[in-house]
Coordinates of C-alpha atoms in Angstrom, one line a residue:
Chain A
X1 CA 57.7 119.5 -35.9
X2 CA 57.3 117.0 -33.1
X3 CA 60.0 114.4 -32.4
X4 CA 58.9 111.0 -33.6
X5 CA 59.7 109.7 -30.1
X6 CA 57.0 112.0 -28.7
X7 CA 54.3 110.4 -30.8
X8 CA 55.4 106.8 -30.6
X9 CA 53.5 104.4 -28.3
X10 CA 55.1 103.3 -25.1
X11 CA 55.5 99.8 -26.5
X12 CA 57.2 101.1 -29.7
X13 CA 59.6 103.1 -27.5
X14 CA 60.4 100.0 -25.5
X15 CA 61.2 98.2 -28.7
X16 CA 63.8 100.9 -29.4
X17 CA 65.1 100.9 -25.9
X18 CA 65.8 97.2 -26.4
X19 CA 68.1 98.3 -29.2
X20 CA 69.8 100.7 -26.8
X21 CA 68.2 103.8 -28.2
X22 CA 68.9 106.4 -25.5
X23 CA 66.5 109.0 -27.2
X24 CA 63.6 106.5 -26.8
X25 CA 64.6 105.9 -23.2
X26 CA 64.7 109.7 -22.6
X27 CA 61.2 109.9 -24.1
X28 CA 59.9 107.2 -21.7
X29 CA 61.5 109.1 -18.8
X30 CA 59.8 112.3 -19.9
X31 CA 56.5 110.5 -20.0
X32 CA 56.7 108.6 -16.8
X33 CA 59.2 110.2 -14.4
X34 CA 56.7 112.6 -12.7
X35 CA 53.9 110.0 -12.4
X36 CA 56.5 107.4 -11.2
X37 CA 57.8 109.7 -8.5
X38 CA 54.3 110.7 -7.5
X39 CA 53.2 107.1 -7.2
X40 CA 56.3 106.2 -5.1
X41 CA 55.8 109.2 -2.9
X42 CA 52.2 108.4 -2.1
X43 CA 53.3 104.8 -1.4
X44 CA 56.3 105.7 0.8
X45 CA 55.4 109.1 2.0
X46 CA 58.9 110.7 1.4
X47 CA 60.2 112.4 -1.7
X48 CA 63.8 111.3 -1.6
X49 CA 62.8 107.6 -1.0
X50 CA 60.4 108.0 -3.9
X51 CA 63.2 109.2 -6.2
X52 CA 65.2 106.1 -5.2
X53 CA 62.3 103.9 -6.1
X54 CA 61.6 105.7 -9.4
X55 CA 65.3 105.4 -10.3
X56 CA 65.3 101.6 -9.5
X57 CA 62.3 101.1 -11.7
X58 CA 63.8 103.1 -14.6
X59 CA 67.1 101.2 -14.4
X60 CA 65.1 98.0 -14.6
X61 CA 63.4 99.3 -17.7
X62 CA 66.7 100.0 -19.3
X63 CA 68.2 96.6 -18.3
X64 CA 64.9 94.7 -18.9
X65 CA 64.2 96.2 -22.3
X66 CA 66.4 93.5 -23.9
X67 CA 63.9 90.9 -22.7
X68 CA 60.8 93.0 -23.3
X69 CA 58.1 91.1 -25.1
X70 CA 55.4 93.3 -26.4
X71 CA 53.1 90.3 -26.7
X72 CA 52.8 90.0 -22.9
X73 CA 50.9 93.2 -22.5
X74 CA 51.1 97.0 -22.3
X75 CA 54.0 98.9 -21.0
X76 CA 52.2 101.0 -18.4
X77 CA 50.9 98.2 -16.1
X78 CA 54.3 96.4 -16.5
X79 CA 56.1 99.6 -15.5
X80 CA 53.8 100.2 -12.5
X81 CA 54.4 96.6 -11.4
X82 CA 58.2 97.4 -11.4
X83 CA 57.5 100.5 -9.4
X84 CA 55.2 98.7 -6.9
X85 CA 57.7 96.0 -6.4
X86 CA 60.5 98.5 -5.9
X87 CA 58.4 100.4 -3.4
X88 CA 57.6 97.3 -1.4
X89 CA 61.3 96.3 -1.4
X90 CA 62.0 99.8 0.0
X91 CA 59.4 99.5 2.7
X92 CA 60.8 96.1 3.8
X93 CA 64.3 97.5 4.1
X94 CA 63.2 100.6 6.0
X95 CA 64.9 101.3 9.3
X96 CA 62.7 101.8 12.4
X97 CA 60.9 105.1 12.5
X98 CA 63.3 107.9 13.5
X99 CA 66.5 106.0 12.7
X100 CA 66.8 107.4 9.3
X101 CA 65.2 110.8 9.7
X102 CA 62.5 110.0 7.2
X103 CA 59.7 110.8 9.6
X104 CA 60.7 114.4 9.5
X105 CA 58.0 116.7 8.3
X106 CA 58.2 117.4 4.5
X107 CA 59.5 120.9 3.7
X108 CA 56.4 122.9 2.9
X109 CA 58.4 124.6 0.2
X110 CA 58.3 121.3 -1.7
X111 CA 54.5 121.4 -1.8
X112 CA 52.1 123.7 -3.6
X113 CA 50.1 124.4 -0.4
X114 CA 50.3 127.8 1.1
X115 CA 48.1 127.7 4.1
X116 CA 48.6 125.9 7.4
X117 CA 45.1 124.4 7.1
X118 CA 45.9 122.9 3.7
X119 CA 49.1 121.5 5.0
X120 CA 47.3 119.9 8.0
X121 CA 44.7 118.4 5.7
X122 CA 47.4 117.1 3.4
X123 CA 49.2 115.4 6.4
X124 CA 45.9 113.9 7.5
X125 CA 45.3 112.4 4.1
X126 CA 48.9 111.2 3.9
X127 CA 48.6 109.6 7.3
X128 CA 45.3 107.9 6.4
X129 CA 46.8 106.5 3.2
X130 CA 49.9 105.2 5.2
X131 CA 47.6 103.4 7.6
X132 CA 46.2 101.3 4.8
X133 CA 47.6 97.9 4.0
X134 CA 50.1 98.1 1.2
X135 CA 48.0 96.6 -1.5
X136 CA 44.9 98.7 -0.6
X137 CA 47.1 101.8 -0.7
X138 CA 48.6 100.7 -4.0
X139 CA 45.1 100.1 -5.5
X140 CA 43.9 103.6 -4.5
X141 CA 47.1 105.3 -5.7
X142 CA 47.1 103.5 -9.0
X143 CA 43.4 104.0 -9.8
X144 CA 42.6 107.3 -8.1
X145 CA 45.8 109.3 -8.3
X146 CA 47.6 107.7 -11.3
X147 CA 44.4 107.3 -13.3
X148 CA 45.0 103.6 -14.3
X149 CA 41.9 101.7 -15.4
X150 CA 40.9 98.8 -13.1
X151 CA 42.2 96.4 -15.6
X152 CA 45.6 98.1 -15.8
X153 CA 45.8 98.4 -12.0
X154 CA 44.9 94.8 -11.5
X155 CA 47.7 93.8 -14.0
X156 CA 50.1 96.0 -12.1
X157 CA 49.3 94.2 -8.9
X158 CA 49.1 90.8 -10.6
X159 CA 45.6 90.2 -9.4
X160 CA 42.2 89.9 -11.0
X161 CA 39.9 92.8 -11.6
X162 CA 37.4 91.6 -9.0
X163 CA 40.1 91.4 -6.4
X164 CA 41.3 94.9 -7.2
X165 CA 37.7 96.2 -6.9
X166 CA 37.5 94.5 -3.5
X167 CA 40.7 96.2 -2.4
X168 CA 39.4 99.6 -3.6
X169 CA 36.1 99.2 -1.8
X170 CA 37.9 98.3 1.5
X171 CA 40.4 101.1 1.1
X172 CA 37.8 103.7 0.4
X173 CA 35.7 102.6 3.4
X174 CA 38.8 102.9 5.7
X175 CA 39.7 106.3 4.3
X176 CA 36.1 107.5 4.6
X177 CA 36.0 106.3 8.2
X178 CA 39.2 108.1 9.1
X179 CA 38.9 111.3 7.0
X180 CA 35.2 112.2 6.7
X181 CA 34.8 113.1 10.4
X182 CA 37.6 115.6 9.9
X183 CA 35.9 116.9 6.8
X184 CA 32.6 117.3 8.6
X185 CA 34.4 119.4 11.2
X186 CA 35.1 121.8 8.5
Chain B
X1 CA 22.1 98.5 -9.8
X2 CA 22.5 97.8 -6.1
X3 CA 24.1 99.9 -3.4
X4 CA 27.1 97.5 -3.4
X5 CA 27.5 97.8 -7.1
X6 CA 27.3 101.6 -6.8
X7 CA 30.0 101.5 -4.1
X8 CA 32.2 99.3 -6.4
X9 CA 31.6 101.7 -9.3
X10 CA 32.7 104.7 -7.1
X11 CA 35.7 102.8 -5.7
X12 CA 37.0 102.0 -9.2
X13 CA 36.2 105.3 -10.9
X14 CA 35.8 107.9 -8.2
X15 CA 32.7 109.9 -7.3
X16 CA 32.6 112.1 -10.4
X17 CA 29.9 110.9 -12.8
X18 CA 31.7 111.9 -15.9
X19 CA 34.4 109.2 -15.1
X20 CA 31.9 106.4 -14.9
X21 CA 31.3 104.2 -18.0
X22 CA 28.2 105.2 -19.9
X23 CA 26.1 102.1 -19.2
X24 CA 27.0 102.1 -15.5
X25 CA 26.2 105.8 -15.3
X26 CA 22.7 105.4 -16.6
X27 CA 22.0 102.6 -14.1
X28 CA 23.6 104.5 -11.2
X29 CA 21.6 107.7 -12.0
X30 CA 18.4 105.7 -11.7
X31 CA 19.5 104.3 -8.4
X32 CA 20.6 107.6 -7.0
X33 CA 17.3 109.2 -8.0
X34 CA 15.3 106.5 -6.3
X35 CA 17.4 105.8 -3.2
X36 CA 18.4 108.4 -0.5
X37 CA 21.1 105.9 0.7
X38 CA 22.6 105.9 -2.8
X39 CA 22.6 109.7 -2.9
X40 CA 24.3 109.8 0.5
X41 CA 26.9 107.3 -0.7
X42 CA 27.7 109.5 -3.6
X43 CA 27.9 112.6 -1.5
X44 CA 30.3 111.0 0.9
X45 CA 32.4 109.7 -1.9
X46 CA 32.6 113.2 -3.4
X47 CA 33.7 114.6 0.0
X48 CA 36.4 111.9 0.2
X49 CA 37.6 112.6 -3.3
X50 CA 37.9 116.3 -2.3
X51 CA 40.1 115.3 0.6
X52 CA 42.2 112.9 -1.5
X53 CA 42.8 115.7 -4.0
X54 CA 44.4 117.8 -1.2
X55 CA 47.3 115.3 -1.1
X56 CA 49.6 116.8 -3.7
X57 CA 53.2 115.6 -3.8
X58 CA 56.5 117.3 -4.7
X59 CA 57.8 117.1 -8.2
X60 CA 60.9 115.0 -8.7
X61 CA 64.2 116.9 -8.4
X62 CA 65.4 118.4 -11.7
X63 CA 68.6 116.4 -11.8
X64 CA 66.9 113.0 -11.5
X65 CA 66.3 112.8 -15.3
X66 CA 70.0 113.6 -16.0
X67 CA 71.0 110.9 -13.5
X68 CA 68.8 108.3 -15.1
X69 CA 70.1 109.1 -18.6
X70 CA 73.8 109.0 -17.4
X71 CA 73.1 105.6 -15.8
X72 CA 71.8 104.3 -19.1
X73 CA 74.9 102.6 -20.3
X74 CA 75.1 99.2 -22.0
X75 CA 74.8 96.4 -19.4
X76 CA 78.1 95.0 -18.2
X77 CA 77.4 91.8 -19.9
X78 CA 77.5 93.6 -23.3
X79 CA 80.6 95.6 -22.5
X80 CA 82.6 92.7 -21.1
X81 CA 81.7 90.2 -23.8
X82 CA 84.3 87.5 -24.2
X83 CA 86.2 87.7 -27.5
X84 CA 83.5 87.8 -30.0
X85 CA 84.3 84.7 -32.0
X86 CA 85.6 82.3 -29.4
X87 CA 83.9 79.5 -31.3
X88 CA 86.3 80.2 -34.2
X89 CA 89.5 78.1 -34.2
X90 CA 91.3 81.3 -35.3
X91 CA 90.1 83.2 -32.3
X92 CA 91.0 80.3 -30.0
X93 CA 94.5 80.2 -31.4
X94 CA 95.1 83.9 -30.9
X95 CA 93.4 84.1 -27.5
X96 CA 94.8 81.2 -25.5
X97 CA 98.5 81.9 -26.1
X98 CA 97.9 85.5 -24.9
X99 CA 96.0 84.3 -21.9
X100 CA 98.7 81.7 -21.0
X101 CA 101.5 84.3 -21.3
X102 CA 99.5 86.7 -19.1
X103 CA 99.0 83.9 -16.5
X104 CA 102.7 82.9 -16.6
X105 CA 103.8 86.5 -16.2
X106 CA 101.4 86.8 -13.2
X107 CA 102.9 83.7 -11.5
X108 CA 106.5 84.9 -12.1
X109 CA 105.6 88.3 -10.6
X110 CA 103.9 86.7 -7.6
X111 CA 106.9 84.3 -7.0
X112 CA 109.4 87.1 -7.2
X113 CA 107.3 89.3 -4.9
X114 CA 107.1 86.5 -2.3
X115 CA 110.7 85.5 -2.4
X116 CA 112.3 89.0 -2.5
X117 CA 110.3 90.1 0.5
X118 CA 111.1 86.9 2.5
X119 CA 114.9 87.0 1.8
X120 CA 116.7 88.8 4.7
X121 CA 118.8 91.7 3.7
X122 CA 121.7 90.2 5.6
X123 CA 122.4 87.2 7.7
X124 CA 123.1 88.2 11.3
X125 CA 125.0 84.9 11.8
X126 CA 127.6 86.0 9.3
X127 CA 128.3 89.1 11.2
X128 CA 128.8 87.5 14.6
X129 CA 132.6 87.7 14.2
X130 CA 132.7 91.4 13.5
X131 CA 132.5 94.7 15.4
X132 CA 129.9 96.9 13.9
X133 CA 129.8 100.7 14.0
X134 CA 126.8 102.8 14.9
X135 CA 125.8 102.9 11.3
X136 CA 126.0 99.1 10.9
X137 CA 129.3 99.1 9.0
X138 CA 131.9 96.5 9.9
X139 CA 134.8 98.4 11.6
X140 CA 136.8 95.4 13.0
X141 CA 137.0 91.7 12.9
X142 CA 137.2 89.6 16.1
X143 CA 139.2 86.9 14.2
X144 CA 142.9 87.2 13.5
X145 CA 144.0 88.1 10.0
X146 CA 140.7 89.9 9.3
X147 CA 140.4 93.7 8.8

């Protein structure tokens, strides 16, 4: 029989987290830890920084649950807003390249790729994403990788849907300009 | 649907038709069938999606979940709440004498600490009339009648 926390909505779980229910908090962690770490990793480009950001956001969920107001919207865009803000804070505090060792190549064992060609392609896509302005990158990561609707992604970035669509169009044009010539080479 | 609208549709939903909203898909299909430029746009978008899909990321470390749960303690404000019924005269009457006693004990301790440390162990002036041994003991007096 499934645990009732497994079937509860995110918002219902938040209501229980507000009452300091650690089982509800654990259920939210189980739902969102992997997506949160993936979002942060694609925003920042480094797994350990991504874990710091995910941790920051979850701690804010625990602390902020007391003031959670279900009437102000859904949990998912709110949570991604926390993640986005934590990622941006992290980027602002970042040391110059090389000073913190974060520009080291990611250990291939951390990734599912097995071939050098796939690893190269991954680095090219990662590099192209990192070249995008932060909000364009966030828009692509939220909509394309995280699967948020345009409305949810716009709420996460605290902008209108039209503004989000404009960010997405510009981001995809830039990515296509950078990456498609590589794709056409084979 | 125009080319710009098709581009916005793809930007928001990706190049896979099955992800497009029904009404938008019908209009997009009509445009793609009639316009080589639209068909090219979709083909390029599919190629881009394929590249974006190649950027897979590492899973979070297994202990992160445990770290998050262990950090989920009640906020300090809840743990360190002031005596729960400070608005009650009874609580005031039991709290303030204890607080005053604690503060008084602290001041006494502080005063003793300062003064004990600053008091010299002996007054060198008082020993000026004596001969001291190597170990500092008085072994003779320079004044008559003294040992």
